[in-house]
Every structure is written in C-alpha cells, then in structure tokens.
PDB file of C-alpha atoms and ligand atoms in Angstrom:
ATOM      1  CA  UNK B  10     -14.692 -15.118  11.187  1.00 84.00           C
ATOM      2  CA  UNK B  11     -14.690 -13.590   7.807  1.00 88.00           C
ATOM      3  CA  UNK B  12     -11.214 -12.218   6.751  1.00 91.00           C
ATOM      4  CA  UNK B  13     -12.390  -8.989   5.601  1.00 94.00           C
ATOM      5  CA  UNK B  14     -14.116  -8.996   8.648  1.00 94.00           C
ATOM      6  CA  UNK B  15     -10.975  -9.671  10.267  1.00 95.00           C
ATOM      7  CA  UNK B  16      -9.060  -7.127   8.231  1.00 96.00           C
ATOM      8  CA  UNK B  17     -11.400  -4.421   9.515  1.00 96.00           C
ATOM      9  CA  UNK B  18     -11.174  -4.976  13.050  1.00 97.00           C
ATOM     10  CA  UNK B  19      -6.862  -5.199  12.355  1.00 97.00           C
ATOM     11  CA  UNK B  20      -7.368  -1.706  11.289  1.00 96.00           C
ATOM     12  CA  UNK B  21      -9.507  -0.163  13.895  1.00 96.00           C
ATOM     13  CA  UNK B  22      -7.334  -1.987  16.382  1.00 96.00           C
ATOM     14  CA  UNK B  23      -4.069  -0.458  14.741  1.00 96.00           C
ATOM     15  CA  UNK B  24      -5.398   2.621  14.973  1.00 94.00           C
ATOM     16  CA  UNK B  25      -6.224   2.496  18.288  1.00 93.00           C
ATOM     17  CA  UNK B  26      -3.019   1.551  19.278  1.00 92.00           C
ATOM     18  CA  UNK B  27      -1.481   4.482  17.715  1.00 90.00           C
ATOM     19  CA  UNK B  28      -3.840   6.681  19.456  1.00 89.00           C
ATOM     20  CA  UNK B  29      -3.260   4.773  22.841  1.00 86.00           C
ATOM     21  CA  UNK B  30       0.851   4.404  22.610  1.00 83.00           C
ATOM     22  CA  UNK B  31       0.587   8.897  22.178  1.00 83.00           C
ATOM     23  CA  UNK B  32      -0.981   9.049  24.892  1.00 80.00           C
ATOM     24  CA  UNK B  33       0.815   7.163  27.078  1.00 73.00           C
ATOM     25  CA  UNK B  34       3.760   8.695  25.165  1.00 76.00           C
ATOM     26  CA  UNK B  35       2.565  11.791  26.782  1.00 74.00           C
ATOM     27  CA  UNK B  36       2.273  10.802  30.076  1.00 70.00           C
ATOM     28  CA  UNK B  37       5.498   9.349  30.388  1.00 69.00           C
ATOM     29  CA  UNK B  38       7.093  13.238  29.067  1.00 69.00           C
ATOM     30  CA  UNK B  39       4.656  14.505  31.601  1.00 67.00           C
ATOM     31  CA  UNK B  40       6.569  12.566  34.082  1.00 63.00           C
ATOM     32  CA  UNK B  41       9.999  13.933  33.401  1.00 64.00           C
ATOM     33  CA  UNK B  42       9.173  17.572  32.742  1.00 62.00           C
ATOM     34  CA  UNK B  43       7.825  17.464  36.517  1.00 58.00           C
ATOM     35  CA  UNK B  44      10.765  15.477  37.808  1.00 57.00           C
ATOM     36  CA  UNK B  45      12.689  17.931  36.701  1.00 56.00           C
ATOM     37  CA  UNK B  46      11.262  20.825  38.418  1.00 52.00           C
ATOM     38  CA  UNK B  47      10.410  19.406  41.452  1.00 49.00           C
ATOM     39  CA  UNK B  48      12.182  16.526  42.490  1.00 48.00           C
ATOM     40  CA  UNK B  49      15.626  16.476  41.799  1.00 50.00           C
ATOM     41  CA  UNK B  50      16.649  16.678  45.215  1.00 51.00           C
ATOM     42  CA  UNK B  51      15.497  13.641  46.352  1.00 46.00           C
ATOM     43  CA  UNK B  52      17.493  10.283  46.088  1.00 50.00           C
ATOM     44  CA  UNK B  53      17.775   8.238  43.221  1.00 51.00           C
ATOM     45  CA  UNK B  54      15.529   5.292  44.852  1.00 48.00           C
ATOM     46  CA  UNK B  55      12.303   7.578  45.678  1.00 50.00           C
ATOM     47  CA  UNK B  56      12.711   8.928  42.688  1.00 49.00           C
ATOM     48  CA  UNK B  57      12.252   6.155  40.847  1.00 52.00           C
ATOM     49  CA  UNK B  58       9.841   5.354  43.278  1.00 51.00           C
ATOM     50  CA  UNK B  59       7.650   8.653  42.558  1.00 48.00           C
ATOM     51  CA  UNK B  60       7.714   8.258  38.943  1.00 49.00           C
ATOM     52  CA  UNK B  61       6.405   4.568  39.001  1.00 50.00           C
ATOM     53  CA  UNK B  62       3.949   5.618  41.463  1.00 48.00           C
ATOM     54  CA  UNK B  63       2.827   8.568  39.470  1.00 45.00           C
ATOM     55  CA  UNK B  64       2.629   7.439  36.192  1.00 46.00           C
ATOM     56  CA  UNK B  65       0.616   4.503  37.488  1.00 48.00           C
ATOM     57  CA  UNK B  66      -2.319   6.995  38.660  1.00 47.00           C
ATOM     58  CA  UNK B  67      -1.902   8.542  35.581  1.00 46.00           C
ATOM     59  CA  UNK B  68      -2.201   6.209  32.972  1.00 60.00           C
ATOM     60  CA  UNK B  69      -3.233   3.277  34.299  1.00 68.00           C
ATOM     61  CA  UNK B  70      -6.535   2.621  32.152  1.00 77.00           C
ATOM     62  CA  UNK B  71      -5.119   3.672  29.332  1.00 80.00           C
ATOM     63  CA  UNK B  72      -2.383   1.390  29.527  1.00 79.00           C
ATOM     64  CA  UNK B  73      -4.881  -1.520  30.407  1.00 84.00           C
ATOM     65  CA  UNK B  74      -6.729  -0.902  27.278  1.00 88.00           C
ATOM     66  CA  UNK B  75      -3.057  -0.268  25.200  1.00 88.00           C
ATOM     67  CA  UNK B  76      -2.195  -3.957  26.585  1.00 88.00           C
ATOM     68  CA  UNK B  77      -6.098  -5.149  25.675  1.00 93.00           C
ATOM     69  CA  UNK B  78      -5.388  -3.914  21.893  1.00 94.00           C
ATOM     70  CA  UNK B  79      -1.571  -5.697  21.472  1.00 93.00           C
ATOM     71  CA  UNK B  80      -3.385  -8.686  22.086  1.00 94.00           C
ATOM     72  CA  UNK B  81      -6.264  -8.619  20.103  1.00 96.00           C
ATOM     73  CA  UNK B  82      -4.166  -7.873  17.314  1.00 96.00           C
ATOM     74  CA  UNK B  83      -2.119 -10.930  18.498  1.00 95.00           C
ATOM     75  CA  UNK B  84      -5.018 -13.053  18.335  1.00 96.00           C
ATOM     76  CA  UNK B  85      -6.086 -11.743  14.861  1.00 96.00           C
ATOM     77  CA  UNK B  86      -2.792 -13.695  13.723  1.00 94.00           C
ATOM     78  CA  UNK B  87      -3.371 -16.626  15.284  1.00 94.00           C
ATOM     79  CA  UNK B  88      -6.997 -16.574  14.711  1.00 93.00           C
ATOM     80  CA  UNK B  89      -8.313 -16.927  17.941  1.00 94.00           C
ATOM     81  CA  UNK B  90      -9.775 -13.839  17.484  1.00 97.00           C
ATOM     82  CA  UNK B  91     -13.832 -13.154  19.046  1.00 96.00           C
ATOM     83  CA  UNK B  92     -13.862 -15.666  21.179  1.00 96.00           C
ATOM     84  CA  UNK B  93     -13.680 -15.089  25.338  1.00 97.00           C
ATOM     85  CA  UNK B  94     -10.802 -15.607  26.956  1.00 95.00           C
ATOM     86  CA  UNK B  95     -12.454 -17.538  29.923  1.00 96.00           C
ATOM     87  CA  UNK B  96     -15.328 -19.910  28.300  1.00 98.00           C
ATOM     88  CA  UNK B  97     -13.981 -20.105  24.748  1.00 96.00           C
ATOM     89  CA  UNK B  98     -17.726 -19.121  23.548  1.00 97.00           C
ATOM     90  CA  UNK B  99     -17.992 -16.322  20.438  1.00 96.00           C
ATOM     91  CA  UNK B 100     -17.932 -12.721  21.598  1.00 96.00           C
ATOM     92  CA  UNK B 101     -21.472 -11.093  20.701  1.00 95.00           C
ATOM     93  CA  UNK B 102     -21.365  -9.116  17.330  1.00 93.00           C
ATOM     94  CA  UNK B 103     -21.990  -5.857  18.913  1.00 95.00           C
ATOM     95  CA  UNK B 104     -19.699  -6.054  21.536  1.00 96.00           C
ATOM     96  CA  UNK B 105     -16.838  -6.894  19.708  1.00 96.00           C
ATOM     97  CA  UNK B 106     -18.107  -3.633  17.053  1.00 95.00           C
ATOM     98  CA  UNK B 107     -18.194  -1.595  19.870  1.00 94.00           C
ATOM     99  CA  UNK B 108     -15.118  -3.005  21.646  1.00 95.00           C
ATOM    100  CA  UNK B 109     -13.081  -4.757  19.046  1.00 96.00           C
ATOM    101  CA  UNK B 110     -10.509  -5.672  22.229  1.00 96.00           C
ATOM    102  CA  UNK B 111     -12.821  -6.558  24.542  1.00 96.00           C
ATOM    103  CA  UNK B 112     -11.048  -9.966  26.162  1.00 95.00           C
ATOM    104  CA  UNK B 113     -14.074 -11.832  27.608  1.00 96.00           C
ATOM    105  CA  UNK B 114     -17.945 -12.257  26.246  1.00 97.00           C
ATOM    106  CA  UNK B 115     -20.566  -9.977  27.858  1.00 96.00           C
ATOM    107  CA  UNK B 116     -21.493 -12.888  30.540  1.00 97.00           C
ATOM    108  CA  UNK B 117     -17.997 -13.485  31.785  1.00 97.00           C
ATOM    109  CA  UNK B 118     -17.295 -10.045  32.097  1.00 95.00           C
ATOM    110  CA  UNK B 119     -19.831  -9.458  34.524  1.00 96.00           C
ATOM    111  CA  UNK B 120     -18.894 -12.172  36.477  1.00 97.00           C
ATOM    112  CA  UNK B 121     -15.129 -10.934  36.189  1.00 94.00           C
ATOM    113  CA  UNK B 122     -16.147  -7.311  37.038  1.00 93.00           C
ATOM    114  CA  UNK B 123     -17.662  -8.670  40.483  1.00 95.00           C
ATOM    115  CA  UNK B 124     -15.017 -10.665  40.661  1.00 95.00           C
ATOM    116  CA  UNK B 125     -12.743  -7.879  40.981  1.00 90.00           C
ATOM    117  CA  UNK B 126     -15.189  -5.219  43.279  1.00 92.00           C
ATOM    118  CA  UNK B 127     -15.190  -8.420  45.733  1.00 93.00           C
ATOM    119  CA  UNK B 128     -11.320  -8.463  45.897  1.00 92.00           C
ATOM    120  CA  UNK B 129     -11.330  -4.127  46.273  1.00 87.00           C
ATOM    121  CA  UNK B 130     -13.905  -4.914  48.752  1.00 78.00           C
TER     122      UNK B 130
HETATM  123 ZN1   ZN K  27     -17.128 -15.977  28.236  1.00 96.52          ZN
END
C-alpha cells in the first residue's frame, strides 16, 4: 500500500482511538460514581466482582473495536497493514475505507461471524 495511503488511514485510526479511549474513559467514571452510591456496603470481592461485571455490559463493543484500532495502527508499523488476519489475502478497498480496522476480508468475516452465532448457539 501507498504510504500516503497509509498515512491517511494512521490518522483516521488515531482519531478513532481518541474518540474510543473517552468513551470508555467514561464508562469506567460511570462505574465509580455508582459504586459509590450504591454499593459500598458490600464486600470488597463482589465488589470487584460488580464492577467487572458491569462495565463489561457496558462497554464491551466499544472496547472490542478500541482493541481492533491499537492493532491496526500496530500493523501500519509493521506494514502488514490490509491484509486479513485469517487468509493473508488484501482487504477490499471499500471495506477497509469504511472500516479502516476491520481485522479479516469480507469472506472470512462471514465465515467468522457464523462461526461465532454457532458457538452462542
Ligand atoms: Zn480473509
């Protein structure tokens, strides 16, 4: 790939990742304001418990995605950048536009997202 090419997808990835780690930034404040209210009488070990629990539910995709975007930008460095994860093939141009940390190429992603509503059953 082209390195301005490259240099624009570093950017849009960046600032994704700044959007993403607020967000989650947020959640995780969430968290503690309402362990604070509402929780303090329980044990130390549920409350840890709770929170994990909680902020799980909470911010699980967004965290998915947040981990998706550290390592595209990874992979920008060590220019394995656009290509799937699973068959090594290019990721299509307007996927990658559209989701510059998308891990896998439009065919294995299917098969992945079956994959995955086979093991939730
Ligand atoms: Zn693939």
């Amino acid at each position: 790939m082209r390195k301005d090419r490259l240099a624009q997808f570093r950017k849009r990835l960046i600032e994704k990742h700044r959007q993403l780690a607020d967000e989650v930034g947020r959640t995780a404040l969430y968290v503690k304001d309402q362990e604070d209210d509402s929780i303090k009488d329980l044990g130390d070990q549920a409350n840890t418990a709770y929170t994990r629990e909680f902020f799980f539910e909470l911010g699980n995709g967004d965290r998915r995605i947040l981990r998706d975007v550290v390592s595209a930008l990874q992979k920008i460095d060590d220019g394995s950048f656009g290509n799937c994860e699973r068959c090594g093939e290019a990721i299509g141009d307007k996927r990658l536009e559209a989701l510059p940390f998308a891990r896998h190429c439009i065919d294995c992603q299917r098969v992945i997202e079956q994959e995955e509503r086979m093991a939730a059953g």
